[in-house]
Amino acid sequence: MASTVLTATTYVLNTLQMLLSLGLACASIWFFVEVVSITSLRNTNHYLLDYNVYWPQAIPWVFCIVALMAMFTACCGFAGASKRSKGLLVTHIIFQSVSVLLLIVIAIIALTLADSDGTASFVGDTIWDAFIHAQNDHGIESAFGVMEKRLQCCGAMSPRDYINKRNEFPVSCCDTYYHGWIGTYNIICDFSNSLANSRHGCSKVASEYTSIVIKAFSATSAFIALIGIINLFVMIALLRKLKNRHHPKVLVAQYEAESKKVLL
């Protein structure tokens, strides 16, 4: 009865670990794509000799790899619990211990190193370089406008960056269309537009979002580690139950052998 309860508990814990790890891996890939979509707007000539890998570029892959390892560990736990295999349970306990350690370490590293002024500086410099590049390239200008619409921001540091560069704000800084009873119509997006002037620069918005995402990844990693720790204790208890279940048979066999020797 006790082993059945432990087995059911491991199924629940491994399912939670699997789903959360899958979500973390997918979110990490999404974040990396978002970072690439912004860095691709920079002037590549400025970065020909820049071989550095910055935290926003590296941290998604670190989280993704650790999440995939946690998924593999959960699969191993499913197999060990369903087959009641001591070998698979021992393997799961080893991998679970390593996964928990890595999840905790990467969460600490992300909060202390990745979520830092250096990351904010990297994002700010990238946005500024993309903004300057957009003034001379219509393709980059269009892509930068898409980013402004998505992030609800305007300019690099502030909306006033467009002064002396344009005659008015780009439409991406304003709500271009209103939908009402009279249909849709364009809004004049000049430098007096209150909505455009009230928006933050894209550097600040992107930096804040980056910080929020890193914190969310760290919290998710720590929560998966907590589930892993609970699962680790349950697996150890299940392994002990399986060992104790086989020991009585051995003791009975030894007792019968000794009894036969006495009778002889």
PDB file of C-alpha atoms in Angstrom:
ATOM      1  CA  MET A   1       0.000   0.000   0.000  1.00  0.00           C
ATOM      2  CA  ALA A   2       2.751   2.417   0.971  1.00  0.00           C
ATOM      3  CA  SER A   3       4.725   1.686  -2.181  1.00  0.00           C
ATOM      4  CA  THR A   4       1.609   2.331  -4.286  1.00  0.00           C
ATOM      5  CA  VAL A   5       1.158   5.743  -2.688  1.00  0.00           C
ATOM      6  CA  LEU A   6       4.838   6.557  -3.221  1.00  0.00           C
ATOM      7  CA  THR A   7       4.607   5.473  -6.859  1.00  0.00           C
ATOM      8  CA  ALA A   8       1.542   7.656  -7.452  1.00  0.00           C
ATOM      9  CA  THR A   9       3.308  10.586  -5.786  1.00  0.00           C
ATOM     10  CA  THR A  10       6.317  10.174  -8.050  1.00  0.00           C
ATOM     11  CA  TYR A  11       4.030  10.187 -11.096  1.00  0.00           C
ATOM     12  CA  VAL A  12       2.527  13.512 -10.011  1.00  0.00           C
ATOM     13  CA  LEU A  13       5.882  15.094  -9.155  1.00  0.00           C
ATOM     14  CA  ASN A  14       7.543  13.887 -12.356  1.00  0.00           C
ATOM     15  CA  THR A  15       4.609  15.193 -14.398  1.00  0.00           C
ATOM     16  CA  LEU A  16       4.926  18.618 -12.787  1.00  0.00           C
ATOM     17  CA  GLN A  17       8.672  18.593 -13.335  1.00  0.00           C
ATOM     18  CA  MET A  18       8.222  17.556 -16.963  1.00  0.00           C
ATOM     19  CA  LEU A  19       5.639  20.250 -17.755  1.00  0.00           C
ATOM     20  CA  LEU A  20       7.493  23.068 -15.991  1.00  0.00           C
ATOM     21  CA  SER A  21      10.804  22.071 -17.570  1.00  0.00           C
ATOM     22  CA  LEU A  22       9.181  21.949 -21.006  1.00  0.00           C
ATOM     23  CA  GLY A  23       7.720  25.408 -20.433  1.00  0.00           C
ATOM     24  CA  LEU A  24      11.092  26.745 -19.297  1.00  0.00           C
ATOM     25  CA  ALA A  25      12.848  25.286 -22.337  1.00  0.00           C
ATOM     26  CA  CYS A  26      10.286  26.746 -24.762  1.00  0.00           C
ATOM     27  CA  ALA A  27      10.350  30.131 -23.038  1.00  0.00           C
ATOM     28  CA  SER A  28      14.160  30.163 -23.178  1.00  0.00           C
ATOM     29  CA  ILE A  29      14.107  29.547 -26.929  1.00  0.00           C
ATOM     30  CA  TRP A  30      11.481  32.279 -27.349  1.00  0.00           C
ATOM     31  CA  PHE A  31      13.616  34.725 -25.373  1.00  0.00           C
ATOM     32  CA  PHE A  32      16.679  33.914 -27.460  1.00  0.00           C
ATOM     33  CA  VAL A  33      14.687  34.577 -30.647  1.00  0.00           C
ATOM     34  CA  GLU A  34      13.585  37.921 -29.200  1.00  0.00           C
ATOM     35  CA  VAL A  35      17.180  38.865 -28.408  1.00  0.00           C
ATOM     36  CA  VAL A  36      18.299  37.901 -31.925  1.00  0.00           C
ATOM     37  CA  SER A  37      15.469  39.955 -33.448  1.00  0.00           C
ATOM     38  CA  ILE A  38      16.857  43.043 -31.700  1.00  0.00           C
ATOM     39  CA  THR A  39      20.582  42.416 -32.180  1.00  0.00           C
ATOM     40  CA  SER A  40      19.988  41.779 -35.883  1.00  0.00           C
ATOM     41  CA  LEU A  41      18.984  45.441 -36.249  1.00  0.00           C
ATOM     42  CA  ARG A  42      22.447  46.662 -35.271  1.00  0.00           C
ATOM     43  CA  ASN A  43      25.025  47.846 -37.738  1.00  0.00           C
ATOM     44  CA  THR A  44      27.083  44.680 -38.183  1.00  0.00           C
ATOM     45  CA  ASN A  45      30.162  46.688 -39.186  1.00  0.00           C
ATOM     46  CA  HIS A  46      30.409  47.912 -35.598  1.00  0.00           C
ATOM     47  CA  TYR A  47      30.639  44.366 -34.235  1.00  0.00           C
ATOM     48  CA  LEU A  48      32.975  42.594 -36.648  1.00  0.00           C
ATOM     49  CA  LEU A  49      35.647  42.269 -33.958  1.00  0.00           C
ATOM     50  CA  ASP A  50      33.289  41.821 -31.038  1.00  0.00           C
ATOM     51  CA  TYR A  51      33.487  38.121 -30.148  1.00  0.00           C
ATOM     52  CA  ASN A  52      32.022  38.535 -26.662  1.00  0.00           C
ATOM     53  CA  VAL A  53      28.925  36.602 -25.672  1.00  0.00           C
ATOM     54  CA  TYR A  54      26.712  38.676 -23.402  1.00  0.00           C
ATOM     55  CA  TRP A  55      24.354  37.373 -20.748  1.00  0.00           C
ATOM     56  CA  PRO A  56      21.105  38.016 -22.672  1.00  0.00           C
ATOM     57  CA  GLN A  57      22.548  35.914 -25.491  1.00  0.00           C
ATOM     58  CA  ALA A  58      23.888  33.090 -23.302  1.00  0.00           C
ATOM     59  CA  ILE A  59      21.427  32.764 -20.412  1.00  0.00           C
ATOM     60  CA  PRO A  60      18.523  31.428 -22.548  1.00  0.00           C
ATOM     61  CA  TRP A  61      20.616  28.478 -23.722  1.00  0.00           C
ATOM     62  CA  VAL A  62      21.837  27.735 -20.213  1.00  0.00           C
ATOM     63  CA  PHE A  63      18.262  27.595 -18.928  1.00  0.00           C
ATOM     64  CA  CYS A  64      17.209  25.531 -21.952  1.00  0.00           C
ATOM     65  CA  ILE A  65      19.946  22.924 -21.442  1.00  0.00           C
ATOM     66  CA  VAL A  66      19.217  22.590 -17.711  1.00  0.00           C
ATOM     67  CA  ALA A  67      15.481  22.331 -18.437  1.00  0.00           C
ATOM     68  CA  LEU A  68      16.085  19.560 -20.980  1.00  0.00           C
ATOM     69  CA  MET A  69      18.167  17.690 -18.423  1.00  0.00           C
ATOM     70  CA  ALA A  70      15.340  18.028 -15.885  1.00  0.00           C
ATOM     71  CA  MET A  71      12.934  16.627 -18.511  1.00  0.00           C
ATOM     72  CA  PHE A  72      15.213  13.649 -19.126  1.00  0.00           C
ATOM     73  CA  THR A  73      15.426  13.076 -15.374  1.00  0.00           C
ATOM     74  CA  ALA A  74      11.626  13.108 -15.104  1.00  0.00           C
ATOM     75  CA  CYS A  75      11.393  10.491 -17.879  1.00  0.00           C
ATOM     76  CA  CYS A  76      13.876   8.327 -16.006  1.00  0.00           C
ATOM     77  CA  GLY A  77      11.753   8.727 -12.877  1.00  0.00           C
ATOM     78  CA  PHE A  78       8.629   7.606 -14.738  1.00  0.00           C
ATOM     79  CA  ALA A  79      10.437   4.503 -16.000  1.00  0.00           C
ATOM     80  CA  GLY A  80      11.889   3.614 -12.609  1.00  0.00           C
ATOM     81  CA  ALA A  81       8.589   4.038 -10.758  1.00  0.00           C
ATOM     82  CA  SER A  82       6.487   2.132 -13.305  1.00  0.00           C
ATOM     83  CA  LYS A  83       8.880  -0.819 -13.640  1.00  0.00           C
ATOM     84  CA  ARG A  84       9.838  -0.818  -9.944  1.00  0.00           C
ATOM     85  CA  SER A  85      13.446  -1.160 -11.108  1.00  0.00           C
ATOM     86  CA  LYS A  86      16.040  -0.483  -8.452  1.00  0.00           C
ATOM     87  CA  GLY A  87      18.661   0.253 -11.103  1.00  0.00           C
ATOM     88  CA  LEU A  88      16.497   2.891 -12.788  1.00  0.00           C
ATOM     89  CA  LEU A  89      15.566   4.390  -9.424  1.00  0.00           C
ATOM     90  CA  VAL A  90      19.218   4.718  -8.443  1.00  0.00           C
ATOM     91  CA  THR A  91      19.962   6.299 -11.842  1.00  0.00           C
ATOM     92  CA  HIS A  92      17.067   8.716 -11.380  1.00  0.00           C
ATOM     93  CA  ILE A  93      18.245   9.681  -7.896  1.00  0.00           C
ATOM     94  CA  ILE A  94      21.727  10.458  -9.232  1.00  0.00           C
ATOM     95  CA  PHE A  95      20.453  12.515 -12.173  1.00  0.00           C
ATOM     96  CA  GLN A  96      17.851  14.236 -10.001  1.00  0.00           C
ATOM     97  CA  SER A  97      20.520  15.309  -7.543  1.00  0.00           C
ATOM     98  CA  VAL A  98      22.609  16.780 -10.363  1.00  0.00           C
ATOM     99  CA  SER A  99      19.562  18.472 -11.929  1.00  0.00           C
ATOM    100  CA  VAL A 100      18.510  20.059  -8.651  1.00  0.00           C
ATOM    101  CA  LEU A 101      22.029  21.358  -8.094  1.00  0.00           C
ATOM    102  CA  LEU A 102      22.221  22.823 -11.598  1.00  0.00           C
ATOM    103  CA  LEU A 103      18.767  24.401 -11.354  1.00  0.00           C
ATOM    104  CA  ILE A 104      19.675  26.143  -8.125  1.00  0.00           C
ATOM    105  CA  VAL A 105      23.097  27.257  -9.375  1.00  0.00           C
ATOM    106  CA  ILE A 106      21.771  28.685 -12.646  1.00  0.00           C
ATOM    107  CA  ALA A 107      18.993  30.538 -10.801  1.00  0.00           C
ATOM    108  CA  ILE A 108      21.574  32.154  -8.511  1.00  0.00           C
ATOM    109  CA  ILE A 109      23.873  33.009 -11.423  1.00  0.00           C
ATOM    110  CA  ALA A 110      20.997  34.532 -13.400  1.00  0.00           C
ATOM    111  CA  LEU A 111      19.894  36.727 -10.492  1.00  0.00           C
ATOM    112  CA  THR A 112      23.375  37.861  -9.485  1.00  0.00           C
ATOM    113  CA  LEU A 113      25.207  38.111 -12.810  1.00  0.00           C
ATOM    114  CA  ALA A 114      22.740  38.091 -15.707  1.00  0.00           C
ATOM    115  CA  ASP A 115      20.236  40.485 -14.124  1.00  0.00           C
ATOM    116  CA  SER A 116      22.777  43.273 -13.746  1.00  0.00           C
ATOM    117  CA  ASP A 117      23.817  46.701 -14.989  1.00  0.00           C
ATOM    118  CA  GLY A 118      25.955  45.023 -17.630  1.00  0.00           C
ATOM    119  CA  THR A 119      22.873  43.424 -19.169  1.00  0.00           C
ATOM    120  CA  ALA A 120      20.988  46.731 -19.111  1.00  0.00           C
ATOM    121  CA  SER A 121      23.986  48.412 -20.752  1.00  0.00           C
ATOM    122  CA  PHE A 122      24.133  45.758 -23.474  1.00  0.00           C
ATOM    123  CA  VAL A 123      20.420  46.126 -24.234  1.00  0.00           C
ATOM    124  CA  GLY A 124      20.634  49.931 -24.200  1.00  0.00           C
ATOM    125  CA  ASP A 125      23.653  50.037 -26.516  1.00  0.00           C
ATOM    126  CA  THR A 126      22.007  47.546 -28.875  1.00  0.00           C
ATOM    127  CA  ILE A 127      18.793  49.582 -29.084  1.00  0.00           C
ATOM    128  CA  TRP A 128      20.706  52.816 -29.619  1.00  0.00           C
ATOM    129  CA  ASP A 129      22.847  51.329 -32.386  1.00  0.00           C
ATOM    130  CA  ALA A 130      19.723  49.902 -34.038  1.00  0.00           C
ATOM    131  CA  PHE A 131      18.037  53.307 -33.809  1.00  0.00           C
ATOM    132  CA  ILE A 132      20.958  55.067 -35.514  1.00  0.00           C
ATOM    133  CA  HIS A 133      21.135  52.340 -38.132  1.00  0.00           C
ATOM    134  CA  ALA A 134      17.392  52.710 -38.810  1.00  0.00           C
ATOM    135  CA  GLN A 135      17.848  56.330 -39.857  1.00  0.00           C
ATOM    136  CA  ASN A 136      19.843  55.235 -42.921  1.00  0.00           C
ATOM    137  CA  ASP A 137      18.182  51.933 -43.804  1.00  0.00           C
ATOM    138  CA  HIS A 138      14.479  51.707 -44.627  1.00  0.00           C
ATOM    139  CA  GLY A 139      14.380  47.966 -43.951  1.00  0.00           C
ATOM    140  CA  ILE A 140      15.849  48.436 -40.473  1.00  0.00           C
ATOM    141  CA  GLU A 141      13.539  51.415 -39.942  1.00  0.00           C
ATOM    142  CA  SER A 142      10.507  49.236 -40.649  1.00  0.00           C
ATOM    143  CA  ALA A 143      11.760  46.482 -38.319  1.00  0.00           C
ATOM    144  CA  PHE A 144      12.519  49.046 -35.598  1.00  0.00           C
ATOM    145  CA  GLY A 145       8.975  50.355 -35.982  1.00  0.00           C
ATOM    146  CA  VAL A 146       7.594  46.859 -35.475  1.00  0.00           C
ATOM    147  CA  MET A 147       9.605  46.614 -32.262  1.00  0.00           C
ATOM    148  CA  GLU A 148       8.262  50.004 -31.108  1.00  0.00           C
ATOM    149  CA  LYS A 149       4.692  48.803 -31.643  1.00  0.00           C
ATOM    150  CA  ARG A 150       5.279  45.533 -29.800  1.00  0.00           C
ATOM    151  CA  LEU A 151       7.047  47.115 -26.842  1.00  0.00           C
ATOM    152  CA  GLN A 152       4.840  50.236 -26.814  1.00  0.00           C
ATOM    153  CA  CYS A 153       7.928  52.448 -26.774  1.00  0.00           C
ATOM    154  CA  CYS A 154       9.277  55.304 -28.867  1.00  0.00           C
ATOM    155  CA  GLY A 155      12.841  56.143 -29.819  1.00  0.00           C
ATOM    156  CA  ALA A 156      15.969  54.725 -28.287  1.00  0.00           C
ATOM    157  CA  MET A 157      16.386  56.689 -25.069  1.00  0.00           C
ATOM    158  CA  SER A 158      13.188  58.743 -25.350  1.00  0.00           C
ATOM    159  CA  PRO A 159      10.696  59.963 -27.985  1.00  0.00           C
ATOM    160  CA  ARG A 160      12.709  63.168 -28.299  1.00  0.00           C
ATOM    161  CA  ASP A 161      15.412  61.197 -30.132  1.00  0.00           C
ATOM    162  CA  TYR A 162      13.421  61.809 -33.323  1.00  0.00           C
ATOM    163  CA  ILE A 163      13.763  65.578 -33.110  1.00  0.00           C
ATOM    164  CA  ASN A 164      16.251  66.896 -35.702  1.00  0.00           C
ATOM    165  CA  LYS A 165      15.997  63.541 -37.489  1.00  0.00           C
ATOM    166  CA  ARG A 166      12.397  63.638 -38.734  1.00  0.00           C
ATOM    167  CA  ASN A 167       9.559  66.075 -39.221  1.00  0.00           C
ATOM    168  CA  GLU A 168       7.254  64.016 -37.017  1.00  0.00           C
ATOM    169  CA  PHE A 169       7.141  60.851 -34.957  1.00  0.00           C
ATOM    170  CA  PRO A 170       6.894  57.571 -36.869  1.00  0.00           C
ATOM    171  CA  VAL A 171       3.430  56.048 -36.803  1.00  0.00           C
ATOM    172  CA  SER A 172       4.820  53.220 -34.645  1.00  0.00           C
ATOM    173  CA  CYS A 173       5.030  55.706 -31.763  1.00  0.00           C
ATOM    174  CA  CYS A 174       1.287  56.407 -31.936  1.00  0.00           C
ATOM    175  CA  ASP A 175      -1.917  54.447 -32.008  1.00  0.00           C
ATOM    176  CA  THR A 176      -2.344  54.706 -35.751  1.00  0.00           C
ATOM    177  CA  TYR A 177      -5.970  53.636 -35.875  1.00  0.00           C
ATOM    178  CA  TYR A 178      -8.984  54.027 -33.648  1.00  0.00           C
ATOM    179  CA  HIS A 179     -11.896  51.634 -34.077  1.00  0.00           C
ATOM    180  CA  GLY A 180     -15.272  53.119 -33.277  1.00  0.00           C
ATOM    181  CA  TRP A 181     -18.740  53.674 -34.658  1.00  0.00           C
ATOM    182  CA  ILE A 182     -17.358  55.921 -37.385  1.00  0.00           C
ATOM    183  CA  GLY A 183     -14.810  53.367 -38.571  1.00  0.00           C
ATOM    184  CA  THR A 184     -11.025  53.686 -38.638  1.00  0.00           C
ATOM    185  CA  TYR A 185      -8.972  56.748 -39.328  1.00  0.00           C
ATOM    186  CA  ASN A 186      -5.327  57.799 -39.134  1.00  0.00           C
ATOM    187  CA  ILE A 187      -4.010  59.836 -36.237  1.00  0.00           C
ATOM    188  CA  ILE A 188      -1.584  62.660 -36.838  1.00  0.00           C
ATOM    189  CA  CYS A 189       1.656  61.564 -35.169  1.00  0.00           C
ATOM    190  CA  ASP A 190       3.486  64.879 -34.906  1.00  0.00           C
ATOM    191  CA  PHE A 191       5.817  66.035 -32.172  1.00  0.00           C
ATOM    192  CA  SER A 192       2.889  67.393 -30.169  1.00  0.00           C
ATOM    193  CA  ASN A 193       1.208  63.989 -29.916  1.00  0.00           C
ATOM    194  CA  SER A 194       0.668  63.371 -26.207  1.00  0.00           C
ATOM    195  CA  LEU A 195       0.670  59.584 -26.483  1.00  0.00           C
ATOM    196  CA  ALA A 196       4.021  59.444 -28.269  1.00  0.00           C
ATOM    197  CA  ASN A 197       5.592  61.916 -25.834  1.00  0.00           C
ATOM    198  CA  SER A 198       4.378  59.922 -22.849  1.00  0.00           C
ATOM    199  CA  ARG A 199       6.050  56.703 -23.943  1.00  0.00           C
ATOM    200  CA  HIS A 200       9.392  55.503 -22.633  1.00  0.00           C
ATOM    201  CA  GLY A 201      12.412  54.922 -24.806  1.00  0.00           C
ATOM    202  CA  CYS A 202      12.828  51.398 -26.142  1.00  0.00           C
ATOM    203  CA  SER A 203      16.124  50.973 -24.251  1.00  0.00           C
ATOM    204  CA  LYS A 204      14.402  51.347 -20.892  1.00  0.00           C
ATOM    205  CA  VAL A 205      11.419  49.179 -21.855  1.00  0.00           C
ATOM    206  CA  ALA A 206      13.568  46.388 -23.329  1.00  0.00           C
ATOM    207  CA  SER A 207      15.887  46.449 -20.302  1.00  0.00           C
ATOM    208  CA  GLU A 208      12.935  46.180 -17.920  1.00  0.00           C
ATOM    209  CA  TYR A 209      11.424  43.300 -19.870  1.00  0.00           C
ATOM    210  CA  THR A 210      14.785  41.534 -19.959  1.00  0.00           C
ATOM    211  CA  SER A 211      15.098  41.858 -16.192  1.00  0.00           C
ATOM    212  CA  ILE A 212      11.552  40.559 -15.680  1.00  0.00           C
ATOM    213  CA  VAL A 213      12.156  37.562 -17.955  1.00  0.00           C
ATOM    214  CA  ILE A 214      15.416  36.642 -16.197  1.00  0.00           C
ATOM    215  CA  LYS A 215      13.703  36.869 -12.799  1.00  0.00           C
ATOM    216  CA  ALA A 216      10.827  34.724 -14.079  1.00  0.00           C
ATOM    217  CA  PHE A 217      13.261  32.120 -15.434  1.00  0.00           C
ATOM    218  CA  SER A 218      15.119  32.073 -12.117  1.00  0.00           C
ATOM    219  CA  ALA A 219      11.909  31.669 -10.107  1.00  0.00           C
ATOM    220  CA  THR A 220      10.734  28.847 -12.378  1.00  0.00           C
ATOM    221  CA  SER A 221      14.126  27.145 -12.113  1.00  0.00           C
ATOM    222  CA  ALA A 222      14.027  27.386  -8.317  1.00  0.00           C
ATOM    223  CA  PHE A 223      10.472  25.988  -8.226  1.00  0.00           C
ATOM    224  CA  ILE A 224      11.457  23.039 -10.438  1.00  0.00           C
ATOM    225  CA  ALA A 225      14.398  22.439  -8.089  1.00  0.00           C
ATOM    226  CA  LEU A 226      11.993  22.409  -5.119  1.00  0.00           C
ATOM    227  CA  ILE A 227       9.808  19.826  -6.858  1.00  0.00           C
ATOM    228  CA  GLY A 228      12.971  17.868  -7.656  1.00  0.00           C
ATOM    229  CA  ILE A 229      14.037  17.844  -4.007  1.00  0.00           C
ATOM    230  CA  ILE A 230      10.639  16.520  -2.899  1.00  0.00           C
ATOM    231  CA  ASN A 231      10.734  13.964  -5.703  1.00  0.00           C
ATOM    232  CA  LEU A 232      14.227  12.949  -4.611  1.00  0.00           C
ATOM    233  CA  PHE A 233      13.067  12.085  -1.080  1.00  0.00           C
ATOM    234  CA  VAL A 234      10.042  10.200  -2.409  1.00  0.00           C
ATOM    235  CA  MET A 235      12.242   8.183  -4.776  1.00  0.00           C
ATOM    236  CA  ILE A 236      14.643   7.315  -1.951  1.00  0.00           C
ATOM    237  CA  ALA A 237      11.695   6.154   0.175  1.00  0.00           C
ATOM    238  CA  LEU A 238      10.364   4.064  -2.721  1.00  0.00           C
ATOM    239  CA  LEU A 239      13.787   2.500  -3.269  1.00  0.00           C
ATOM    240  CA  ARG A 240      13.983   1.523   0.398  1.00  0.00           C
ATOM    241  CA  LYS A 241      10.502  -0.022   0.219  1.00  0.00           C
ATOM    242  CA  LEU A 242      11.566  -2.120  -2.760  1.00  0.00           C
ATOM    243  CA  LYS A 243      14.717  -3.271  -0.979  1.00  0.00           C
ATOM    244  CA  ASN A 244      12.799  -4.170   2.192  1.00  0.00           C
ATOM    245  CA  ARG A 245      10.263  -6.097   0.133  1.00  0.00           C
ATOM    246  CA  HIS A 246      12.972  -8.428  -1.218  1.00  0.00           C
ATOM    247  CA  HIS A 247      14.843  -8.890   2.056  1.00  0.00           C
ATOM    248  CA  PRO A 248      12.224 -11.072   3.819  1.00  0.00           C
ATOM    249  CA  LYS A 249      12.378 -13.673   1.020  1.00  0.00           C
ATOM    250  CA  VAL A 250      16.131 -13.899   1.466  1.00  0.00           C
ATOM    251  CA  LEU A 251      15.796 -14.265   5.221  1.00  0.00           C
ATOM    252  CA  VAL A 252      13.150 -16.988   4.856  1.00  0.00           C
ATOM    253  CA  ALA A 253      15.341 -18.902   2.412  1.00  0.00           C
ATOM    254  CA  GLN A 254      18.318 -18.685   4.758  1.00  0.00           C
ATOM    255  CA  TYR A 255      16.172 -19.823   7.708  1.00  0.00           C
ATOM    256  CA  GLU A 256      14.869 -22.820   5.772  1.00  0.00           C
ATOM    257  CA  ALA A 257      18.398 -23.797   4.725  1.00  0.00           C
ATOM    258  CA  GLU A 258      19.621 -23.624   8.308  1.00  0.00           C
ATOM    259  CA  SER A 259      16.627 -25.672   9.493  1.00  0.00           C
ATOM    260  CA  LYS A 260      17.435 -28.406   6.972  1.00  0.00           C
ATOM    261  CA  LYS A 261      21.039 -28.470   8.161  1.00  0.00           C
ATOM    262  CA  VAL A 262      19.881 -28.931  11.764  1.00  0.00           C
ATOM    263  CA  LEU A 263      17.528 -31.773  10.779  1.00  0.00           C
ATOM    264  CA  LEU A 264      20.316 -33.519   8.886  1.00  0.00           C
TER     265      LEU A 264
END
